[in-house]
Tab-separated table of C-alpha atoms in Angstrom:
chain	number	residue	atom	x	y	z
A	22	GLN	CA	22.512	-64.948	-5.629
A	23	HIS	CA	19.677	-64.622	-3.057
A	24	ALA	CA	20.487	-61.914	-0.565
A	25	GLY	CA	19.502	-64.239	2.288
A	26	LEU	CA	22.582	-66.323	1.479
A	27	TRP	CA	25.022	-63.435	1.545
A	28	SER	CA	27.516	-63.117	4.356
A	29	LEU	CA	26.667	-60.635	7.084
A	30	GLU	CA	29.358	-58.286	5.734
A	31	ALA	CA	27.676	-58.285	2.325
A	32	ARG	CA	24.218	-57.836	3.747
A	33	VAL	CA	24.995	-55.086	6.228
A	34	ARG	CA	27.005	-52.138	4.950
A	35	ILE	CA	28.378	-49.729	7.503
A	36	LEU	CA	27.982	-46.078	6.530
A	37	GLY	CA	30.784	-43.705	7.443
A	38	ALA	CA	34.386	-44.337	8.409
A	39	GLU	CA	33.506	-45.983	11.692
A	40	ARG	CA	30.495	-47.417	13.442
A	41	ARG	CA	28.517	-45.238	15.675
A	42	SER	CA	27.642	-46.705	19.044
A	43	MET	CA	24.244	-48.155	19.798
A	44	SER	CA	23.603	-45.406	22.303
A	45	GLY	CA	20.929	-44.094	19.987
A	46	VAL	CA	18.920	-47.314	20.254
A	47	GLY	CA	16.019	-47.262	22.624
A	48	VAL	CA	12.514	-46.055	22.908
A	49	PRO	CA	12.430	-42.263	22.582
A	50	SER	CA	10.649	-40.292	25.253
A	51	LEU	CA	7.053	-39.645	24.331
A	52	SER	CA	5.425	-36.274	24.591
A	53	ARG	CA	1.926	-37.738	24.775
A	54	PRO	CA	0.587	-39.785	27.716
A	55	THR	CA	1.727	-43.392	27.508
A	56	ALA	CA	1.439	-46.559	29.487
A	57	VAL	CA	4.584	-47.673	31.266
A	58	THR	CA	4.890	-51.419	31.621
A	59	ARG	CA	7.396	-53.683	33.275
A	60	SER	CA	9.545	-55.951	31.199
A	61	PRO	CA	9.440	-59.679	32.029
A	62	VAL	CA	13.087	-59.729	33.099
A	63	GLY	CA	14.405	-57.359	35.695
A	64	TYR	CA	11.278	-55.189	35.725
A	65	ALA	CA	13.009	-52.441	33.757
A	66	PRO	CA	10.388	-49.890	32.720
A	67	THR	CA	9.632	-49.917	29.015
A	68	VAL	CA	7.449	-47.421	27.175
A	69	HIS	CA	5.479	-48.879	24.301
A	70	PRO	CA	4.143	-46.418	21.713
A	71	TYR	CA	1.332	-48.757	20.702
A	72	LEU	CA	-0.295	-48.243	24.079
A	73	ILE	CA	-1.170	-44.684	23.099
A	74	SER	CA	-4.911	-44.673	22.555
A	75	GLU	CA	-6.059	-42.331	19.828
A	76	THR	CA	-9.714	-42.071	20.796
A	77	VAL	CA	-10.002	-42.955	24.470
A	78	GLY	CA	-11.053	-39.996	26.509
A	79	VAL	CA	-13.299	-38.476	23.866
A	80	ARG	CA	-16.952	-39.049	24.584
A	81	PRO	CA	-19.027	-40.019	21.554
A	82	ARG	CA	-21.274	-37.326	20.149
A	83	PRO	CA	-24.944	-37.686	21.060
A	84	PRO	CA	-27.181	-39.303	18.453
A	85	PRO	CA	-28.968	-36.985	16.009
A	86	GLY	CA	-31.986	-35.315	17.527
A	87	ARG	CA	-30.706	-35.574	21.075
A	88	GLY	CA	-28.897	-32.969	23.097
A	89	ARG	CA	-25.569	-33.530	24.770
A	90	ARG	CA	-26.138	-35.646	27.845
A	91	ARG	CA	-25.017	-34.371	31.177
A	92	ARG	CA	-22.603	-36.649	32.954
A	93	GLU	CA	-24.584	-39.019	35.128
A	94	PRO	CA	-23.456	-40.450	38.454
A	95	GLY	CA	-21.569	-43.664	37.899
A	96	ARG	CA	-20.947	-42.954	34.197
A	97	GLU	CA	-17.487	-41.626	33.459
A	98	PRO	CA	-15.551	-41.569	30.169
A	99	VAL	CA	-12.003	-42.822	30.068
A	100	ARG	CA	-9.699	-39.821	30.450
A	101	ARG	CA	-6.059	-39.509	29.562
A	102	GLY	CA	-3.617	-37.483	31.597
A	103	HIS	CA	-1.939	-37.634	34.972
A	104	VAL	CA	-3.594	-40.274	37.137
A	105	THR	CA	-2.846	-40.704	40.809
A	106	SER	CA	-3.649	-44.243	41.864
A	107	THR	CA	-2.762	-46.731	44.534
A	108	ALA	CA	-1.399	-50.115	43.565
A	109	PRO	CA	-4.074	-52.815	43.764
A	110	ALA	CA	-3.895	-55.593	46.301
A	111	ALA	CA	-4.076	-58.103	43.454
A	112	VAL	CA	-4.741	-58.592	39.771
A	113	ILE	CA	-6.513	-61.757	38.628
A	114	VAL	CA	-6.224	-62.650	34.945
A	115	MET	CA	-8.807	-65.155	33.706
A	116	ALA	CA	-7.138	-67.533	31.234
A	117	ALA	CA	-8.982	-70.814	31.741
A	118	GLY	CA	-11.131	-70.846	28.604
A	119	LYS	CA	-10.888	-73.562	25.988
A	120	GLY	CA	-11.252	-71.301	22.961
A	121	THR	CA	-13.176	-73.835	20.885
A	122	ARG	CA	-13.806	-71.378	18.046
A	123	MET	CA	-10.075	-70.975	17.462
A	124	ARG	CA	-10.083	-74.514	15.983
A	125	SER	CA	-6.599	-75.128	17.318
A	126	VAL	CA	-4.692	-77.531	19.563
A	127	THR	CA	-2.940	-74.467	20.955
A	128	PRO	CA	-4.757	-72.903	23.924
A	129	LYS	CA	-6.430	-69.651	22.907
A	130	VAL	CA	-4.417	-67.492	25.302
A	131	LEU	CA	-1.148	-68.791	23.817
A	132	HIS	CA	-1.907	-67.564	20.304
A	133	ARG	CA	0.290	-64.618	19.434
A	134	ILE	CA	0.042	-61.139	17.971
A	135	GLY	CA	2.705	-58.457	17.938
A	136	GLY	CA	5.393	-60.774	19.295
A	137	ARG	CA	3.552	-61.740	22.482
A	138	SER	CA	0.952	-64.323	23.423
A	139	LEU	CA	-2.513	-63.032	24.278
A	140	VAL	CA	-1.999	-63.837	27.951
A	141	ASP	CA	1.423	-62.153	27.905
A	142	HIS	CA	-0.242	-58.951	26.669
A	143	ALA	CA	-2.713	-59.198	29.558
A	144	VAL	CA	-0.005	-59.843	32.133
A	145	THR	CA	2.126	-56.983	30.788
A	146	ALA	CA	-0.765	-54.541	31.175
A	147	ALA	CA	-1.444	-55.852	34.679
A	148	ARG	CA	2.185	-55.479	35.720
A	149	GLY	CA	2.038	-51.775	34.985
A	150	LEU	CA	-0.258	-51.411	38.003
A	151	GLU	CA	2.469	-52.825	40.273
A	152	PRO	CA	0.039	-55.133	42.111
A	153	GLN	CA	1.017	-56.809	45.349
A	154	HIS	CA	-0.114	-60.142	43.886
A	155	LEU	CA	-0.603	-61.364	40.313
A	156	VAL	CA	-2.702	-64.496	39.712
A	157	VAL	CA	-3.531	-66.210	36.413
A	158	VAL	CA	-6.461	-68.645	36.481
A	159	VAL	CA	-5.884	-71.680	34.233
A	160	ARG	CA	-7.712	-74.852	33.254
A	161	HIS	CA	-7.678	-75.841	29.557
A	162	GLU	CA	-4.203	-77.192	28.658
A	163	ARG	CA	-3.045	-75.901	32.025
A	164	ASP	CA	0.436	-77.423	31.777
A	165	ALA	CA	1.199	-75.610	28.523
A	166	VAL	CA	-0.131	-72.314	29.870
A	167	ILE	CA	1.765	-72.642	33.151
A	168	ALA	CA	4.994	-73.491	31.303
A	169	HIS	CA	4.541	-70.373	29.167
A	170	LEU	CA	3.875	-68.232	32.231
A	171	ALA	CA	7.086	-69.524	33.805
A	172	GLU	CA	8.951	-68.027	30.840
A	173	VAL	CA	7.155	-64.695	30.415
A	174	ALA	CA	5.702	-64.057	33.884
A	175	PRO	CA	7.583	-66.019	36.548
A	176	ASP	CA	6.108	-63.737	39.216
A	177	ALA	CA	2.539	-64.780	38.337
A	178	VAL	CA	0.878	-67.380	40.541
A	179	PRO	CA	-1.190	-69.919	38.563
A	180	ALA	CA	-4.529	-70.932	40.071
A	181	ASP	CA	-6.515	-73.908	38.821
A	182	GLN	CA	-10.202	-73.532	38.082
A	183	ASP	CA	-12.202	-76.620	38.996
A	184	GLU	CA	-15.008	-78.229	37.010
A	185	VAL	CA	-17.570	-75.587	38.034
A	186	PRO	CA	-17.990	-73.337	34.970
A	187	GLY	CA	-18.231	-69.571	34.814
A	188	THR	CA	-16.263	-66.392	35.334
A	189	GLY	CA	-17.477	-66.104	38.907
A	190	ARG	CA	-16.007	-69.478	39.730
A	191	ALA	CA	-12.767	-68.567	37.940
A	192	VAL	CA	-12.329	-65.492	40.128
A	193	ALA	CA	-13.237	-67.466	43.251
A	194	CYS	CA	-10.443	-69.931	42.410
A	195	GLY	CA	-8.104	-66.996	41.864
A	196	LEU	CA	-9.008	-65.527	45.249
A	197	ALA	CA	-8.302	-68.884	46.874
A	198	ALA	CA	-4.668	-68.556	45.752
A	199	LEU	CA	-4.343	-65.220	47.563
A	200	PRO	CA	-3.883	-64.545	51.293
A	201	GLU	CA	-7.126	-65.002	53.242
A	202	ASP	CA	-6.762	-61.590	54.829
A	203	LEU	CA	-6.253	-59.794	51.501
A	204	ASP	CA	-7.731	-56.307	51.701
A	205	GLY	CA	-8.093	-53.536	49.128
A	206	PRO	CA	-8.900	-53.355	45.421
A	207	VAL	CA	-8.748	-56.480	43.265
A	208	VAL	CA	-8.495	-55.932	39.497
A	209	VAL	CA	-9.933	-58.661	37.255
A	210	THR	CA	-9.052	-58.867	33.556
A	211	SER	CA	-9.175	-61.468	30.791
A	212	GLY	CA	-6.317	-63.218	29.056
A	213	ASP	CA	-7.814	-62.721	25.590
A	214	VAL	CA	-8.087	-58.894	25.430
A	215	PRO	CA	-4.627	-58.007	24.092
A	216	LEU	CA	-5.043	-54.274	23.394
A	217	LEU	CA	-6.180	-53.402	26.919
A	218	ASP	CA	-3.412	-51.181	28.278
A	219	THR	CA	-2.082	-50.169	31.662
A	220	ALA	CA	-3.293	-46.589	31.247
A	221	THR	CA	-6.917	-47.698	30.988
A	222	LEU	CA	-6.555	-49.985	33.992
A	223	LYS	CA	-5.105	-47.077	35.954
A	224	GLU	CA	-8.092	-44.908	35.026
A	225	LEU	CA	-10.455	-47.641	36.196
A	226	LEU	CA	-8.547	-48.084	39.443
A	227	ALA	CA	-8.459	-44.331	40.054
A	228	GLN	CA	-12.237	-44.053	39.632
A	229	HIS	CA	-12.700	-46.969	42.032
A	230	HIS	CA	-10.651	-45.146	44.664
A	231	GLU	CA	-12.230	-41.744	44.103
A	232	ARG	CA	-15.794	-43.016	44.395
A	233	GLY	CA	-15.212	-45.630	47.075
A	234	ASP	CA	-16.930	-48.247	44.910
A	235	ALA	CA	-17.574	-51.835	45.800
A	236	VAL	CA	-17.477	-52.584	42.063
A	237	THR	CA	-16.150	-50.490	39.173
A	238	LEU	CA	-16.460	-51.969	35.707
A	239	LEU	CA	-15.161	-51.060	32.279
A	240	THR	CA	-17.775	-50.696	29.551
A	241	THR	CA	-18.143	-49.490	25.988
A	242	GLU	CA	-21.009	-48.699	23.621
A	243	LEU	CA	-21.554	-50.648	20.397
A	244	GLU	CA	-23.878	-50.081	17.476
A	245	ASP	CA	-24.598	-53.819	17.523
A	246	PRO	CA	-24.244	-55.202	21.066
A	247	THR	CA	-25.517	-58.681	20.169
A	248	GLY	CA	-23.864	-61.386	22.236
A	249	TYR	CA	-22.574	-59.124	24.984
A	250	GLY	CA	-23.756	-58.548	28.536
A	251	ARG	CA	-25.825	-55.349	28.822
A	252	VAL	CA	-25.117	-52.729	31.476
A	253	VAL	CA	-28.335	-51.823	33.277
A	254	ARG	CA	-28.467	-48.405	34.912
A	255	GLU	CA	-30.871	-46.702	37.270
A	256	ALA	CA	-32.498	-43.375	36.408
A	257	ASP	CA	-29.627	-41.524	38.087
A	258	GLY	CA	-27.061	-43.379	35.958
A	259	THR	CA	-25.696	-45.717	38.624
A	260	VAL	CA	-25.043	-49.307	37.547
A	261	SER	CA	-27.531	-51.758	39.012
A	262	ALA	CA	-26.775	-54.944	37.087
A	263	VAL	CA	-25.115	-56.613	34.121
A	264	VAL	CA	-27.447	-58.964	32.240
A	265	GLU	CA	-26.080	-61.563	29.835
A	266	GLN	CA	-27.535	-61.727	26.315
A	267	ARG	CA	-29.317	-65.044	26.884
A	268	ASP	CA	-30.935	-63.839	30.100
A	269	ALA	CA	-31.867	-60.335	28.908
A	270	SER	CA	-35.382	-59.092	28.255
A	271	GLU	CA	-36.276	-57.386	24.982
A	272	ALA	CA	-35.903	-53.977	26.631
A	273	GLN	CA	-32.507	-54.906	28.043
A	274	ARG	CA	-31.317	-56.211	24.687
A	275	ALA	CA	-31.935	-52.742	23.246
A	276	ILE	CA	-29.227	-51.336	25.547
A	277	ARG	CA	-26.057	-50.477	23.619
A	278	GLU	CA	-23.678	-50.195	26.576
A	279	ILE	CA	-21.948	-53.524	27.094
A	280	ASN	CA	-19.763	-55.038	29.779
A	281	ALA	CA	-16.089	-55.324	28.792
A	282	GLY	CA	-15.288	-57.999	31.377
A	283	VAL	CA	-12.743	-55.858	33.245
A	284	TYR	CA	-13.412	-54.887	36.854
A	285	VAL	CA	-12.073	-53.476	40.084
A	286	PHE	CA	-13.654	-55.025	43.189
A	287	ASP	CA	-13.372	-54.313	46.866
A	288	ALA	CA	-11.772	-57.553	48.070
A	289	ALA	CA	-14.040	-57.999	51.098
A	290	HIS	CA	-17.219	-57.429	49.102
A	291	LEU	CA	-16.010	-59.695	46.299
A	292	ARG	CA	-15.319	-62.523	48.718
A	293	THR	CA	-18.741	-62.143	50.371
A	294	ALA	CA	-20.655	-61.824	47.105
A	295	LEU	CA	-19.014	-64.810	45.418
A	296	ALA	CA	-20.083	-67.032	48.316
A	297	THR	CA	-23.738	-66.266	47.510
A	298	LEU	CA	-23.669	-66.900	43.752
A	299	GLY	CA	-25.246	-69.892	42.077
A	300	THR	CA	-25.814	-71.214	38.563
A	301	ASP	CA	-29.481	-70.264	38.152
A	302	ASN	CA	-29.201	-68.836	34.645
A	303	ASP	CA	-29.580	-69.898	31.039
A	304	GLN	CA	-25.995	-71.160	30.735
A	305	GLY	CA	-25.781	-72.880	34.127
A	306	GLU	CA	-22.634	-70.952	35.040
A	307	VAL	CA	-21.460	-68.842	37.955
A	308	TYR	CA	-21.575	-65.289	36.580
A	309	LEU	CA	-19.039	-62.807	37.905
A	310	THR	CA	-21.393	-60.074	36.711
A	311	ASP	CA	-23.865	-61.039	39.462
A	312	VAL	CA	-21.474	-59.391	41.930
A	313	VAL	CA	-22.582	-56.022	40.480
A	314	ALA	CA	-26.248	-56.644	41.314
A	315	HIS	CA	-25.240	-57.966	44.736
A	316	ALA	CA	-23.424	-54.708	45.508
A	317	HIS	CA	-26.350	-52.611	44.283
A	318	ARG	CA	-28.858	-54.518	46.442
A	319	ALA	CA	-26.556	-54.062	49.431
A	320	GLY	CA	-26.561	-50.297	48.897
A	321	ARG	CA	-22.898	-50.193	47.924
A	322	SER	CA	-21.559	-47.775	45.326
A	323	THR	CA	-21.109	-49.137	41.788
A	324	SER	CA	-19.985	-47.300	38.670
A	325	ALA	CA	-18.675	-47.810	35.141
A	326	LEU	CA	-15.876	-46.267	33.124
A	327	VAL	CA	-16.856	-45.913	29.466
A	328	ALA	CA	-14.105	-46.683	26.947
A	329	THR	CA	-14.769	-44.904	23.664
A	330	ASP	CA	-11.976	-46.825	21.928
A	331	HIS	CA	-13.611	-50.231	21.486
A	332	TRP	CA	-10.325	-51.878	20.454
A	333	LEU	CA	-9.107	-51.615	24.032
A	334	VAL	CA	-11.782	-54.057	25.169
A	335	GLU	CA	-12.040	-56.210	22.047
A	336	GLY	CA	-11.763	-59.897	22.924
A	337	CYS	CA	-10.397	-62.687	20.751
A	338	ASN	CA	-12.618	-65.704	20.139
A	339	ASP	CA	-11.682	-66.960	16.672
A	340	ARG	CA	-9.009	-66.707	13.994
A	341	ALA	CA	-10.690	-63.792	12.229
A	342	GLN	CA	-10.699	-61.713	15.421
A	343	LEU	CA	-7.084	-62.703	16.068
A	344	ALA	CA	-6.113	-61.350	12.641
A	345	GLU	CA	-8.106	-58.151	13.137
A	346	LEU	CA	-6.565	-57.505	16.547
A	347	GLY	CA	-3.094	-58.240	15.196
A	348	ALA	CA	-3.561	-55.781	12.339
A	349	GLU	CA	-4.876	-53.048	14.636
A	350	LEU	CA	-2.077	-53.604	17.133
A	351	ASN	CA	0.511	-53.376	14.354
A	352	ARG	CA	-1.092	-50.195	13.025
A	353	ARG	CA	-0.726	-48.624	16.472
A	354	VAL	CA	2.838	-49.820	16.866
A	355	LEU	CA	3.841	-48.272	13.539
A	356	ALA	CA	1.941	-45.056	14.250
A	357	GLY	CA	3.744	-44.741	17.563
A	358	TRP	CA	7.185	-45.222	16.029
A	359	MET	CA	6.479	-42.885	13.111
A	360	ALA	CA	5.468	-40.215	15.611
A	361	GLN	CA	8.919	-40.637	17.154
A	362	GLY	CA	10.826	-40.161	13.893
A	363	VAL	CA	10.936	-43.644	12.359
A	364	GLY	CA	10.288	-43.817	8.617
A	365	VAL	CA	7.942	-46.543	7.358
A	366	VAL	CA	7.688	-46.637	3.568
A	367	ASP	CA	4.600	-48.859	3.415
A	368	PRO	CA	2.764	-49.366	6.728
A	369	ALA	CA	0.317	-51.801	5.115
A	370	SER	CA	3.072	-54.361	4.485
A	371	THR	CA	5.397	-53.667	7.436
A	372	TRP	CA	5.137	-55.515	10.749
A	373	VAL	CA	6.951	-54.630	13.965
A	374	ASP	CA	6.622	-56.541	17.235
A	375	VAL	CA	5.852	-54.612	20.419
A	376	THR	CA	9.106	-55.873	21.935
A	377	ALA	CA	11.344	-54.357	19.228
A	378	GLU	CA	13.187	-51.059	19.718
A	379	LEU	CA	13.794	-48.536	16.950
A	380	ALA	CA	15.853	-45.366	17.155
A	381	GLN	CA	15.222	-42.030	15.458
A	382	ASP	CA	15.667	-41.826	11.673
A	383	VAL	CA	15.467	-45.581	11.171
A	384	THR	CA	13.855	-46.330	7.800
A	385	LEU	CA	11.871	-49.514	7.136
A	386	GLU	CA	11.213	-50.260	3.485
A	387	GLN	CA	8.146	-52.149	2.285
A	388	GLY	CA	7.530	-55.694	3.478
A	389	VAL	CA	9.942	-55.558	6.420
A	390	LEU	CA	9.302	-57.839	9.420
A	391	VAL	CA	10.888	-56.767	12.726
A	392	ARG	CA	10.449	-59.529	15.271
A	393	GLY	CA	11.241	-60.288	18.882
A	394	THR	CA	13.799	-58.174	20.699
A	395	THR	CA	15.358	-56.672	17.578
A	396	ARG	CA	17.101	-53.336	18.201
A	397	ILE	CA	17.825	-50.978	15.310
A	398	GLY	CA	20.239	-48.076	15.768
A	399	GLN	CA	19.816	-44.483	14.712
A	400	GLY	CA	19.802	-43.810	10.983
A	401	ALA	CA	19.847	-47.472	9.958
A	402	ARG	CA	17.940	-48.493	6.832
A	403	VAL	CA	16.273	-51.898	6.475
A	404	GLY	CA	15.761	-52.998	2.883
A	405	ALA	CA	12.554	-54.309	1.399
A	406	TYR	CA	11.263	-57.674	2.645
A	407	ALA	CA	14.068	-58.161	5.137
A	408	ILE	CA	13.238	-60.263	8.203
A	409	LEU	CA	14.966	-59.365	11.462
A	410	THR	CA	14.509	-61.658	14.462
A	411	ASP	CA	16.157	-60.752	17.798
A	412	ALA	CA	18.834	-58.976	15.767
A	413	VAL	CA	20.951	-55.962	16.742
A	414	ILE	CA	21.506	-53.526	13.867
A	415	PRO	CA	24.100	-50.843	14.686
A	416	ALA	CA	23.483	-47.186	13.984
A	417	GLY	CA	23.991	-46.168	10.367
A	418	CYS	CA	23.830	-49.672	8.908
A	419	VAL	CA	22.052	-50.638	5.716
A	420	VAL	CA	20.398	-54.071	5.679
A	421	ALA	CA	20.103	-55.390	2.135
A	422	PRO	CA	16.669	-56.310	0.735
A	423	PHE	CA	15.472	-59.862	1.390
A	424	SER	CA	17.998	-60.376	4.213
A	425	GLN	CA	17.163	-62.750	7.028
A	426	LEU	CA	19.052	-61.889	10.191
A	427	ASP	CA	18.726	-63.235	13.698
A	428	ALA	CA	20.729	-62.923	16.913
A	429	ASP	CA	23.268	-65.537	15.832
A	430	ALA	CA	23.788	-63.975	12.404
A	431	ALA	CA	24.257	-60.536	13.888
A	432	GLN	CA	26.990	-61.838	16.153
A	433	ALA	CA	28.761	-63.687	13.353
């Protein structure tokens, strides 16, 4: 008989004379720097191993034939370690895009990887900054997005983008939902960059404070930067502009440093600059990137933080990218848990959501799916191809292969 039809008693065998308590369940303390986020309910701090970046903070080696570059003003690599930062006045998450290339009736930002929607990943990272205000700009299928936000981010204020296209207009609509006298740093992120973590945002915010920037942007370098906005620097390394692919000259298209679409702005400068922007460009949109050039012309400080881990700033525009991001996220989740003493027999076939919690000495056999808020106690073993959804597995249990358990089954 198929194991999925067995009773819970037959599927879960308790090892030992009595059950051990679930006190061993939880996320173990991490010895390496991690990002601490806030859970949607109750704001209880939760440490997620997948937020550990393996390559951020290591500058790429110079190309062959060139010496190691000295650090230029305005060009800083992402560093990991203790960061002292002040909470931003606001975070604005741009989530108004239609996502045509997804070929789906579901709004792009509601597609899911790792147990969360794309916009939920963005909001979770933003919450780690403890902003005074959190705004999500919506437009396409706004009702569906707002309903989702009410479930996963009830503290977020939705702001409607009007018919004027462009990221600059999106942020202007987000600012309109904030107090008129808002002062201080405003962080802007996108709702389709799911691997961007709180730690990177904190680094960006810290650099903004340390330098007294009007604009601080996150960038990365790509071998093939086609399609991305290029970061234009002066001879001293300061950022003078961001030029979109369609508007770039041949010389600018040769630049490999690209804009990641994540910023920290001085609120007063942002408000002033946005009022001057128009749609005089190839796409007829209001570009948020024009705020960088505005600050440079005004003699204000601008700089960029270079992320050497490109996955942190990888956006999702189609189904192939969604799959790639999901696979990379899962790889990081598993690597984080294995570093904390969880056994994974076959990482290539095992999937664990970011919201699940595994204790030390848990073993996951091949093909296991751990979904939702599943909690697995210390020393438990999950058999091959079992599917656990919002289940609670006590310490020392053995889940039979091919089992399908959820919250209701676990309580039965």
